[in-house]
Amino acid sequence: MTVLLAFSRAIDRVNEFIGRNVAWLILASVLISAGNAIMRKTFDISSNAWLEVQWYLYGTAFLLAAAYTLKRNEHVRIDFVSNMLSKRTRDWIDLICHFIFLLPFVLLITWLSIPWVTKSIRSGEISANAGGLILWPAKIMVAIGFTLLIFQTFSEIIKRFAIIIGRIPDETEHHDLPPEAEVMVATARQEAGK
């Protein structure tokens, strides 16, 4: 278990570094979008390349930050329902769902993306839009993003198992619900107990 936890920590460090640094791509995308809009409205000049750069940057940020989001336990879930369950039940649900649903999904998407990316690189695929950009850099981000997500999924499975058996504390457990939500959760737990 010690070796697996060290592997998990290494994955976490890599995805933490990437996740924190790709956030700047959103700012770049917004600035390019604003600049493009100003040029279009002021000088009636526009370019499909600038529009495509925007979605390349946004897509890259989204794909590369997905593993970081999973690491931070910030992915979408129904917190109201989840908070009514015991901590141990939530840990088991996370472990089982990561292993049965998330891992096969990310493995499948990554496996399917490899020939898709390879074909795009070999053909020198270019956007069909006038003045459009080459497409393989955007497509390769799908493969890279899902590969990072595969590794983070393994890390989460390792950590969740270690938490269940009591080897490590849960560092992602949130205790920052607003007071109204705490009251709602307590009321729901009382109602469920009746």
mmCIF file of C-alpha atoms in Angstrom:
data_model
loop_
_atom_site.group_PDB
_atom_site.id
_atom_site.type_symbol
_atom_site.label_atom_id
_atom_site.label_comp_id
_atom_site.label_asym_id
_atom_site.label_seq_id
_atom_site.Cartn_x
_atom_site.Cartn_y
_atom_site.Cartn_z
ATOM 1 C CA MET A 1 0.000 0.000 0.000
ATOM 2 C CA THR A 2 2.911 2.363 0.695
ATOM 3 C CA VAL A 3 4.132 2.088 -2.912
ATOM 4 C CA LEU A 4 0.612 2.681 -4.259
ATOM 5 C CA LEU A 5 0.175 5.750 -2.065
ATOM 6 C CA ALA A 6 3.536 7.119 -3.263
ATOM 7 C CA PHE A 7 2.383 6.550 -6.864
ATOM 8 C CA SER A 8 -0.881 8.321 -6.039
ATOM 9 C CA ARG A 9 0.950 11.309 -4.522
ATOM 10 C CA ALA A 10 3.155 11.594 -7.648
ATOM 11 C CA ILE A 11 0.056 11.630 -9.882
ATOM 12 C CA ASP A 12 -1.571 14.207 -7.625
ATOM 13 C CA ARG A 13 1.483 16.483 -7.811
ATOM 14 C CA VAL A 14 1.566 16.343 -11.617
ATOM 15 C CA ASN A 15 -2.146 17.042 -11.998
ATOM 16 C CA GLU A 16 -2.025 19.767 -9.343
ATOM 17 C CA PHE A 17 0.771 21.510 -11.253
ATOM 18 C CA ILE A 18 -1.013 21.201 -14.600
ATOM 19 C CA GLY A 19 -4.409 22.184 -13.210
ATOM 20 C CA ARG A 20 -3.116 25.319 -11.534
ATOM 21 C CA ASN A 21 -1.181 26.427 -14.604
ATOM 22 C CA VAL A 22 -3.759 25.861 -17.337
ATOM 23 C CA ALA A 23 -6.132 28.294 -15.644
ATOM 24 C CA TRP A 24 -4.236 31.052 -17.449
ATOM 25 C CA LEU A 25 -5.529 29.684 -20.755
ATOM 26 C CA ILE A 26 -9.014 30.873 -19.788
ATOM 27 C CA LEU A 27 -7.689 34.417 -19.343
ATOM 28 C CA ALA A 28 -5.917 34.210 -22.716
ATOM 29 C CA SER A 29 -9.135 32.962 -24.326
ATOM 30 C CA VAL A 30 -11.142 35.825 -22.830
ATOM 31 C CA LEU A 31 -8.574 38.429 -23.925
ATOM 32 C CA ILE A 32 -8.485 37.035 -27.468
ATOM 33 C CA SER A 33 -12.281 36.985 -27.543
ATOM 34 C CA ALA A 34 -12.473 40.597 -26.366
ATOM 35 C CA GLY A 35 -9.782 41.699 -28.820
ATOM 36 C CA ASN A 36 -11.516 39.915 -31.666
ATOM 37 C CA ALA A 37 -14.866 41.513 -30.766
ATOM 38 C CA ILE A 38 -13.303 44.993 -30.569
ATOM 39 C CA MET A 39 -11.584 44.531 -33.948
ATOM 40 C CA ARG A 40 -14.794 43.245 -35.522
ATOM 41 C CA LYS A 41 -17.000 46.053 -34.158
ATOM 42 C CA THR A 42 -14.490 48.903 -34.524
ATOM 43 C CA PHE A 43 -12.682 48.085 -37.759
ATOM 44 C CA ASP A 44 -14.975 45.440 -39.308
ATOM 45 C CA ILE A 45 -12.032 43.012 -39.308
ATOM 46 C CA SER A 46 -12.486 39.417 -38.226
ATOM 47 C CA SER A 47 -10.705 36.119 -38.569
ATOM 48 C CA ASN A 48 -11.845 32.534 -38.153
ATOM 49 C CA ALA A 49 -8.367 31.746 -36.852
ATOM 50 C CA TRP A 50 -8.947 34.009 -33.814
ATOM 51 C CA LEU A 51 -12.301 32.333 -33.143
ATOM 52 C CA GLU A 52 -10.689 28.909 -33.359
ATOM 53 C CA VAL A 53 -7.800 29.903 -31.083
ATOM 54 C CA GLN A 54 -10.398 30.837 -28.462
ATOM 55 C CA TRP A 55 -11.988 27.404 -28.424
ATOM 56 C CA TYR A 56 -8.581 25.687 -28.664
ATOM 57 C CA LEU A 57 -7.502 27.476 -25.481
ATOM 58 C CA TYR A 58 -10.791 26.929 -23.669
ATOM 59 C CA GLY A 59 -10.937 23.258 -24.688
ATOM 60 C CA THR A 60 -7.334 22.718 -23.628
ATOM 61 C CA ALA A 61 -7.975 24.297 -20.220
ATOM 62 C CA PHE A 62 -11.098 22.189 -19.739
ATOM 63 C CA LEU A 63 -9.455 18.919 -20.787
ATOM 64 C CA LEU A 64 -6.197 19.394 -18.879
ATOM 65 C CA ALA A 65 -7.941 20.624 -15.719
ATOM 66 C CA ALA A 66 -10.410 17.708 -15.564
ATOM 67 C CA ALA A 67 -7.953 15.514 -13.641
ATOM 68 C CA TYR A 68 -7.189 18.392 -11.262
ATOM 69 C CA THR A 69 -10.925 18.857 -10.674
ATOM 70 C CA LEU A 70 -11.295 15.159 -9.838
ATOM 71 C CA LYS A 71 -8.286 15.338 -7.516
ATOM 72 C CA ARG A 72 -9.858 18.245 -5.622
ATOM 73 C CA ASN A 73 -13.191 16.396 -5.425
ATOM 74 C CA GLU A 74 -14.847 19.342 -7.182
ATOM 75 C CA HIS A 75 -16.600 17.321 -9.882
ATOM 76 C CA VAL A 76 -20.363 17.519 -10.276
ATOM 77 C CA ARG A 77 -22.415 15.545 -7.810
ATOM 78 C CA ILE A 78 -25.664 15.941 -5.952
ATOM 79 C CA ASP A 79 -24.272 17.267 -2.671
ATOM 80 C CA PHE A 80 -27.648 17.471 -0.978
ATOM 81 C CA VAL A 81 -28.211 13.724 -1.437
ATOM 82 C CA SER A 82 -24.564 12.874 -0.855
ATOM 83 C CA ASN A 83 -24.457 14.794 2.428
ATOM 84 C CA MET A 84 -27.360 12.748 3.793
ATOM 85 C CA LEU A 85 -25.234 9.608 3.541
ATOM 86 C CA SER A 86 -22.623 8.583 6.060
ATOM 87 C CA LYS A 87 -18.981 9.349 5.297
ATOM 88 C CA ARG A 88 -18.209 5.650 4.995
ATOM 89 C CA THR A 89 -21.087 5.115 2.533
ATOM 90 C CA ARG A 90 -19.893 8.055 0.416
ATOM 91 C CA ASP A 91 -16.374 6.604 0.394
ATOM 92 C CA TRP A 92 -17.660 3.231 -0.802
ATOM 93 C CA ILE A 93 -19.839 4.858 -3.456
ATOM 94 C CA ASP A 94 -16.852 6.876 -4.707
ATOM 95 C CA LEU A 95 -14.609 3.799 -4.810
ATOM 96 C CA ILE A 96 -17.145 1.628 -6.629
ATOM 97 C CA CYS A 97 -18.220 4.349 -9.081
ATOM 98 C CA HIS A 98 -14.637 5.317 -9.900
ATOM 99 C CA PHE A 99 -13.770 1.686 -10.591
ATOM 100 C CA ILE A 100 -16.939 0.568 -12.402
ATOM 101 C CA PHE A 101 -17.969 3.720 -14.272
ATOM 102 C CA LEU A 102 -15.223 6.340 -14.487
ATOM 103 C CA LEU A 103 -12.211 4.111 -15.187
ATOM 104 C CA PRO A 104 -13.783 2.185 -18.098
ATOM 105 C CA PHE A 105 -15.130 5.432 -19.576
ATOM 106 C CA VAL A 106 -11.789 7.285 -19.544
ATOM 107 C CA LEU A 107 -9.963 4.211 -20.821
ATOM 108 C CA LEU A 108 -12.428 3.886 -23.709
ATOM 109 C CA ILE A 109 -12.270 7.568 -24.682
ATOM 110 C CA THR A 110 -8.465 7.531 -24.586
ATOM 111 C CA TRP A 111 -8.276 4.328 -26.631
ATOM 112 C CA LEU A 112 -10.698 5.720 -29.229
ATOM 113 C CA SER A 113 -8.903 9.079 -29.392
ATOM 114 C CA ILE A 114 -5.505 7.640 -30.395
ATOM 115 C CA PRO A 115 -6.401 6.668 -33.999
ATOM 116 C CA TRP A 116 -8.489 9.842 -34.328
ATOM 117 C CA VAL A 117 -5.511 12.012 -33.338
ATOM 118 C CA THR A 118 -3.030 9.969 -35.388
ATOM 119 C CA LYS A 119 -5.175 10.293 -38.528
ATOM 120 C CA SER A 120 -5.456 14.046 -37.996
ATOM 121 C CA ILE A 121 -1.677 14.450 -37.611
ATOM 122 C CA ARG A 122 -0.854 12.276 -40.635
ATOM 123 C CA SER A 123 -3.327 14.035 -42.901
ATOM 124 C CA GLY A 124 -2.410 17.535 -41.710
ATOM 125 C CA GLU A 125 -6.113 18.108 -41.085
ATOM 126 C CA ILE A 126 -7.142 21.748 -41.284
ATOM 127 C CA SER A 127 -10.371 23.394 -40.225
ATOM 128 C CA ALA A 128 -12.978 23.657 -42.965
ATOM 129 C CA ASN A 129 -13.485 27.335 -42.080
ATOM 130 C CA ALA A 130 -11.811 29.960 -44.265
ATOM 131 C CA GLY A 131 -8.559 30.950 -42.564
ATOM 132 C CA GLY A 132 -8.980 28.112 -40.087
ATOM 133 C CA LEU A 133 -6.175 26.444 -38.141
ATOM 134 C CA ILE A 134 -4.714 22.961 -38.135
ATOM 135 C CA LEU A 135 -6.843 20.639 -35.993
ATOM 136 C CA TRP A 136 -4.439 18.084 -34.560
ATOM 137 C CA PRO A 137 -3.216 20.285 -31.664
ATOM 138 C CA ALA A 138 -6.794 20.548 -30.402
ATOM 139 C CA LYS A 139 -7.423 16.856 -30.970
ATOM 140 C CA ILE A 140 -4.241 15.789 -29.191
ATOM 141 C CA MET A 141 -5.471 17.633 -26.099
ATOM 142 C CA VAL A 142 -8.366 15.150 -25.917
ATOM 143 C CA ALA A 143 -5.923 12.239 -25.715
ATOM 144 C CA ILE A 144 -3.652 14.024 -23.238
ATOM 145 C CA GLY A 145 -6.527 15.237 -21.063
ATOM 146 C CA PHE A 146 -8.118 11.808 -20.823
ATOM 147 C CA THR A 147 -4.728 10.171 -20.166
ATOM 148 C CA LEU A 148 -4.255 12.526 -17.215
ATOM 149 C CA LEU A 149 -7.770 11.629 -16.102
ATOM 150 C CA ILE A 150 -6.926 7.894 -16.270
ATOM 151 C CA PHE A 151 -3.985 8.400 -13.937
ATOM 152 C CA GLN A 152 -6.009 10.600 -11.586
ATOM 153 C CA THR A 153 -8.750 7.959 -11.519
ATOM 154 C CA PHE A 154 -6.187 5.377 -10.414
ATOM 155 C CA SER A 155 -4.943 7.828 -7.793
ATOM 156 C CA GLU A 156 -8.475 8.392 -6.496
ATOM 157 C CA ILE A 157 -9.164 4.646 -6.334
ATOM 158 C CA ILE A 158 -5.949 4.107 -4.359
ATOM 159 C CA LYS A 159 -6.699 6.990 -1.972
ATOM 160 C CA ARG A 160 -10.348 6.055 -1.461
ATOM 161 C CA PHE A 161 -9.356 2.460 -0.611
ATOM 162 C CA ALA A 162 -6.671 3.742 1.778
ATOM 163 C CA ILE A 163 -9.246 6.019 3.437
ATOM 164 C CA ILE A 164 -11.719 3.153 3.824
ATOM 165 C CA ILE A 165 -9.142 0.923 5.511
ATOM 166 C CA GLY A 166 -7.944 3.804 7.699
ATOM 167 C CA ARG A 167 -4.459 4.268 6.236
ATOM 168 C CA ILE A 168 -4.873 7.967 5.376
ATOM 169 C CA PRO A 169 -7.276 10.769 6.314
ATOM 170 C CA ASP A 170 -9.660 12.168 3.718
ATOM 171 C CA GLU A 171 -8.183 15.517 2.714
ATOM 172 C CA THR A 172 -11.032 16.291 0.296
ATOM 173 C CA GLU A 173 -13.807 16.152 2.885
ATOM 174 C CA HIS A 174 -15.535 19.521 2.858
ATOM 175 C CA HIS A 175 -16.849 21.038 6.059
ATOM 176 C CA ASP A 176 -17.716 24.399 4.615
ATOM 177 C CA LEU A 177 -21.458 24.221 4.032
ATOM 178 C CA PRO A 178 -23.343 27.448 4.604
ATOM 179 C CA PRO A 179 -25.452 27.457 7.807
ATOM 180 C CA GLU A 180 -28.717 27.112 5.835
ATOM 181 C CA ALA A 181 -27.402 24.000 4.102
ATOM 182 C CA GLU A 182 -26.290 22.516 7.434
ATOM 183 C CA VAL A 183 -29.848 22.974 8.753
ATOM 184 C CA MET A 184 -31.313 21.398 5.599
ATOM 185 C CA VAL A 185 -28.960 18.403 5.843
ATOM 186 C CA ALA A 186 -29.711 17.921 9.555
ATOM 187 C CA THR A 187 -33.469 18.125 8.883
ATOM 188 C CA ALA A 188 -33.233 15.658 6.000
ATOM 189 C CA ARG A 189 -31.235 13.226 8.140
ATOM 190 C CA GLN A 190 -33.856 13.459 10.905
ATOM 191 C CA GLU A 191 -36.674 12.886 8.405
ATOM 192 C CA ALA A 192 -34.826 9.907 6.886
ATOM 193 C CA GLY A 193 -34.364 8.415 10.362
ATOM 194 C CA LYS A 194 -38.102 8.451 11.126
#
